CSV table of C-alpha atoms in Angstrom, one decimal:
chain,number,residue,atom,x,y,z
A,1,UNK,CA,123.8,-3.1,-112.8
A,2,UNK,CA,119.9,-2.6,-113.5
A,3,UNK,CA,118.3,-0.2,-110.7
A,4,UNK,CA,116.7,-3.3,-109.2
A,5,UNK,CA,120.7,-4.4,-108.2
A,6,UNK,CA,121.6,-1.5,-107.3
A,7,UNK,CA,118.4,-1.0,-105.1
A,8,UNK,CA,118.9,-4.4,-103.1
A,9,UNK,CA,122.7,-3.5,-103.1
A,10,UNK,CA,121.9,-0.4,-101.7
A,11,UNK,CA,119.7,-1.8,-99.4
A,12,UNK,CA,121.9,-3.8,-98.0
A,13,UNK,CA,124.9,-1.2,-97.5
A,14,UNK,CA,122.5,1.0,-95.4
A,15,UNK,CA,121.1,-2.3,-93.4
A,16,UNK,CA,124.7,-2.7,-92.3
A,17,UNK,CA,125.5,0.8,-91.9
A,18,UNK,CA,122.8,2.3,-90.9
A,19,UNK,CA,124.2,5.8,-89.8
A,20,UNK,CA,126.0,6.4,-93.6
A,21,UNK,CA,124.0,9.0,-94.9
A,22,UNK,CA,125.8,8.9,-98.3
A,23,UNK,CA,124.5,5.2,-98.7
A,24,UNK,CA,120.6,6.2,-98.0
A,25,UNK,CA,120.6,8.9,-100.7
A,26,UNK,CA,122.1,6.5,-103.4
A,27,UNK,CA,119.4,4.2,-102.4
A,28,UNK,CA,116.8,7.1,-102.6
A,29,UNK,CA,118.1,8.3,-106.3
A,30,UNK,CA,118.1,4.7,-107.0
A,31,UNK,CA,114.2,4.5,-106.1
A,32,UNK,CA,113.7,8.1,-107.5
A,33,UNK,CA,114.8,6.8,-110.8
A,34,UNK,CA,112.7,3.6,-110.5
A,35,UNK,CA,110.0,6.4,-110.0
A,36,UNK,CA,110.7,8.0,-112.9
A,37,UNK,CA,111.4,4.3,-115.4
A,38,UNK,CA,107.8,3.2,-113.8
A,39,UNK,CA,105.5,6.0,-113.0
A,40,UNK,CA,104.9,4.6,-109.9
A,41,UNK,CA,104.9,7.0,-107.5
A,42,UNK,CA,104.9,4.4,-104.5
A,43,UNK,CA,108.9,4.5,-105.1
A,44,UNK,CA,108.9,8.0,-105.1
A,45,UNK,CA,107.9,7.6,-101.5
A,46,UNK,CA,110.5,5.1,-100.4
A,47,UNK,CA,112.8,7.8,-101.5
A,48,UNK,CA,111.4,10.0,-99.2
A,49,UNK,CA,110.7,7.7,-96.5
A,50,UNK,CA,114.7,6.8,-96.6
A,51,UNK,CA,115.5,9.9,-96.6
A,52,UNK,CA,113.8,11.3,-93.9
A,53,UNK,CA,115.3,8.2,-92.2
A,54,UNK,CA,118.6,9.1,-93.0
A,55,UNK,CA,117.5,12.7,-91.8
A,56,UNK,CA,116.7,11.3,-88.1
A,57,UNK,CA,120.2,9.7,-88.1
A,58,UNK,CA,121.7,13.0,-89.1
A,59,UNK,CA,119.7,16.5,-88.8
A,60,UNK,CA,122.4,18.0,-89.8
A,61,UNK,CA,123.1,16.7,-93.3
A,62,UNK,CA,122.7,19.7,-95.7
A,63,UNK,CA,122.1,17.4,-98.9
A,64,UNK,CA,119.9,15.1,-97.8
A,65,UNK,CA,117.5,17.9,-96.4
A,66,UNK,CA,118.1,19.4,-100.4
A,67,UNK,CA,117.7,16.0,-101.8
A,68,UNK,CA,114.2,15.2,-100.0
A,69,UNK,CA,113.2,18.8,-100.9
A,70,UNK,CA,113.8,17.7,-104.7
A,71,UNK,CA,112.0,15.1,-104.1
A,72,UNK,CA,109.2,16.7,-103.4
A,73,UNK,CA,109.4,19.3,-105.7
A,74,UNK,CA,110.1,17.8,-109.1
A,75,UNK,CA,108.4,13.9,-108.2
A,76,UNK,CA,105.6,15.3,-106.2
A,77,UNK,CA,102.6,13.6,-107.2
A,78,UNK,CA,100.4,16.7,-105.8
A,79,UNK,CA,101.0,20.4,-105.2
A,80,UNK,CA,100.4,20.2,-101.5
A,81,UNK,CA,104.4,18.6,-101.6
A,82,UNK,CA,105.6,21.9,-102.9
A,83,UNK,CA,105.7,23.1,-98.8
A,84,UNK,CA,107.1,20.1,-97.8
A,85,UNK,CA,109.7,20.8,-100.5
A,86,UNK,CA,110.3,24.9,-98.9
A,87,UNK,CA,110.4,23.7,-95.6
A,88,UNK,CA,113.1,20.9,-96.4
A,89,UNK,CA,115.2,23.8,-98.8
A,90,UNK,CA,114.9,26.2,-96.0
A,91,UNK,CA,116.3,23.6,-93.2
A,92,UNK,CA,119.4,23.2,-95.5
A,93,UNK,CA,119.8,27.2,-95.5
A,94,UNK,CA,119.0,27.1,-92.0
A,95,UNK,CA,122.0,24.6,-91.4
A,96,UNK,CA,124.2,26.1,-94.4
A,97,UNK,CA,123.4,30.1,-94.6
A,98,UNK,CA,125.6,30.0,-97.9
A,99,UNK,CA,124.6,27.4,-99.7
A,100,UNK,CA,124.0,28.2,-102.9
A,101,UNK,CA,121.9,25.2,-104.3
A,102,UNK,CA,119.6,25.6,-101.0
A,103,UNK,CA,118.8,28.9,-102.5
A,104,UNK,CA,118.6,27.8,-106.4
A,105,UNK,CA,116.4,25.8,-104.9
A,106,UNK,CA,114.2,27.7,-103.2
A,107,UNK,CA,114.1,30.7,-106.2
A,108,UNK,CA,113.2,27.6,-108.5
A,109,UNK,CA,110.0,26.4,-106.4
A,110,UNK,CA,109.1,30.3,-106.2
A,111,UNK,CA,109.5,30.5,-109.8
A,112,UNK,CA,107.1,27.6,-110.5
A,113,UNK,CA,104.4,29.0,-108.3
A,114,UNK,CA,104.9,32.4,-110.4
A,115,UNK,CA,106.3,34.0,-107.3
A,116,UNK,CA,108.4,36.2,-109.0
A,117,UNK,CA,109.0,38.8,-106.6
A,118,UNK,CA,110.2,36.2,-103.8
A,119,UNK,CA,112.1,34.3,-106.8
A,120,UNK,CA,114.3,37.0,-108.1
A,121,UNK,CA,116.4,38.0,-104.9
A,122,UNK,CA,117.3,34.5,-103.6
A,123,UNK,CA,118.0,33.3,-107.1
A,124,UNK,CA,120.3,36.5,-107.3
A,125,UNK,CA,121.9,35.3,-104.1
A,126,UNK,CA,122.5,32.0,-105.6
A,127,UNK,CA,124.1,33.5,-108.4
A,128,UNK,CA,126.3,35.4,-106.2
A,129,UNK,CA,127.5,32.8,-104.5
A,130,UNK,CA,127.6,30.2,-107.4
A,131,UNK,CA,129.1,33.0,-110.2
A,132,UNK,CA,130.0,30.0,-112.3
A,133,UNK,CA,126.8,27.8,-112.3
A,134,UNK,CA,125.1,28.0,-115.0
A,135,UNK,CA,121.8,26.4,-114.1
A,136,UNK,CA,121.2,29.2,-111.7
A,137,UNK,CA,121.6,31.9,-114.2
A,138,UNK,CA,119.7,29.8,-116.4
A,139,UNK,CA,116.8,29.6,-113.6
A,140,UNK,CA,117.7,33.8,-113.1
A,141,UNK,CA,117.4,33.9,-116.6
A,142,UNK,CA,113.9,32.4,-116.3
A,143,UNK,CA,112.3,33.8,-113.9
A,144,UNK,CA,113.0,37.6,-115.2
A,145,UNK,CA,111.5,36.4,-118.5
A,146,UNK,CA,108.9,35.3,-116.7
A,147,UNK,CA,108.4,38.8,-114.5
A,148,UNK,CA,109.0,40.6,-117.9
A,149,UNK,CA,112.6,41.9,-117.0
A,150,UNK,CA,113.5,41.3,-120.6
A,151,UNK,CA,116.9,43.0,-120.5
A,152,UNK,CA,117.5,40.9,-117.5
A,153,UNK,CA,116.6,37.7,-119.1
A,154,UNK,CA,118.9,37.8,-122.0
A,155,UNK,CA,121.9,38.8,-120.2
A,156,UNK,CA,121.1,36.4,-117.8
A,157,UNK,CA,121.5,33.6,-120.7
A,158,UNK,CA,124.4,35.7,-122.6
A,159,UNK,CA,125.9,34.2,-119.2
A,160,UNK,CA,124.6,30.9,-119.5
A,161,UNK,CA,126.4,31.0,-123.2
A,162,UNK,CA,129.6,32.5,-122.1
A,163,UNK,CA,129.9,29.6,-119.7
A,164,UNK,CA,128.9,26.9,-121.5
A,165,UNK,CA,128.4,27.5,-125.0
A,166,UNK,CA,126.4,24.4,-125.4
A,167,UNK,CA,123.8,24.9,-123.7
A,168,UNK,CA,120.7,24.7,-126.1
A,169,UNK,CA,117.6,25.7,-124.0
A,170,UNK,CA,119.6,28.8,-123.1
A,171,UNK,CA,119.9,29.8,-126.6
A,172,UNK,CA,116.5,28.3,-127.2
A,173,UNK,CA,115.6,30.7,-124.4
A,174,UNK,CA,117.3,33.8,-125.8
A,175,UNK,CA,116.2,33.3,-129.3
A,176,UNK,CA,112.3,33.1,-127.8
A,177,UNK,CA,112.9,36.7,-126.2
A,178,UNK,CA,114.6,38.6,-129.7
A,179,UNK,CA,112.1,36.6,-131.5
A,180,UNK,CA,109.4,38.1,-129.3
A,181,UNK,CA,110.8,41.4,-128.5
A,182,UNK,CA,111.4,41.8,-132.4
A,183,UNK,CA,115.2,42.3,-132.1
């Protein structure tokens, strides 16, 4: 199916079921992806606008309040969207004190600001409740690059190795700090 299918497909599925929040955030990845295919950021906002629909069906739904906080985090148009983006990662927390991605989250937007010092203890939270995910120790990883916790960094993407092997922009990552830390 091309996106457009899926998106009038989708569509459909949440005109008929209106209160199935699993069907308005495949329709709002489906119009986030349009987003990202066109650079048109007026689909970007149908994503959010379904998802806060979905959001007055159920207030309670931990992933969609993550899911519109990504949205405005990594498709905001404007840096004005990176509050809307807290406030929707802190709901989730609010709703699910251990979720772990609420917190990635959270330590990842704090990390783009270069607010270290409020990034670094929830992304360590995350990590201790996600010991096995390695995009939050890759995020750990760098954000104590970032505050100059060398040390820190590279065992943070020793971790990211030990898990998955693969992982190139953590070795890219630990290359950049022996290479600039001369060892």
């Amino acid at each position: 199916w091309t996106v457009d299918e899926s998106i009038n497909n989708l569509q459909l599925a949440v005109n008929l079921n209106p209160y199935m929040n699993k069907y308005r955030t495949s329709l709002a990845q489906a119009y986030s992806e349009k987003a990202v295919k066109t650079g048109n950021p007026r689909w970007t906002q149908q994503a959010v606008l379904v998802s806060e629909q979905g959001l007055q069906f159920n207030s309670r739904d931990v992933g969609m309040w993550i899911y519109l906080g990504d949205l405005h985090f990594y498709q905001a148009w404007e840096k004005a969207s990176y509050d809307k983006a807290l406030r929707a990662y802190r709901k989730a927390l609010q709703l699910h004190p251990a979720s772990a991605g609420a917190r990635w989250a959270i330590g990842d937007l704090y990390r783009i600001q270069g607010k270290y010092d409020l990034a670094i203890p929830i992304l360590e939270e995350a990590r201790d409740l996600a010991p096995y995910h390695t995009g939050v120790w890759y995020s750990l990883g760098l954000t104590y690059e970032k505050a100059g916790r060398w040390q820190e960094a590279k065992r943070a993407f020793q971790r990211v190795l030990e898990l998955d092997p693969a992982y190139s922009k953590a070795r890219e990552a630990l290359a950049r700090i022996e290479e600039e830390r001369g060892e």
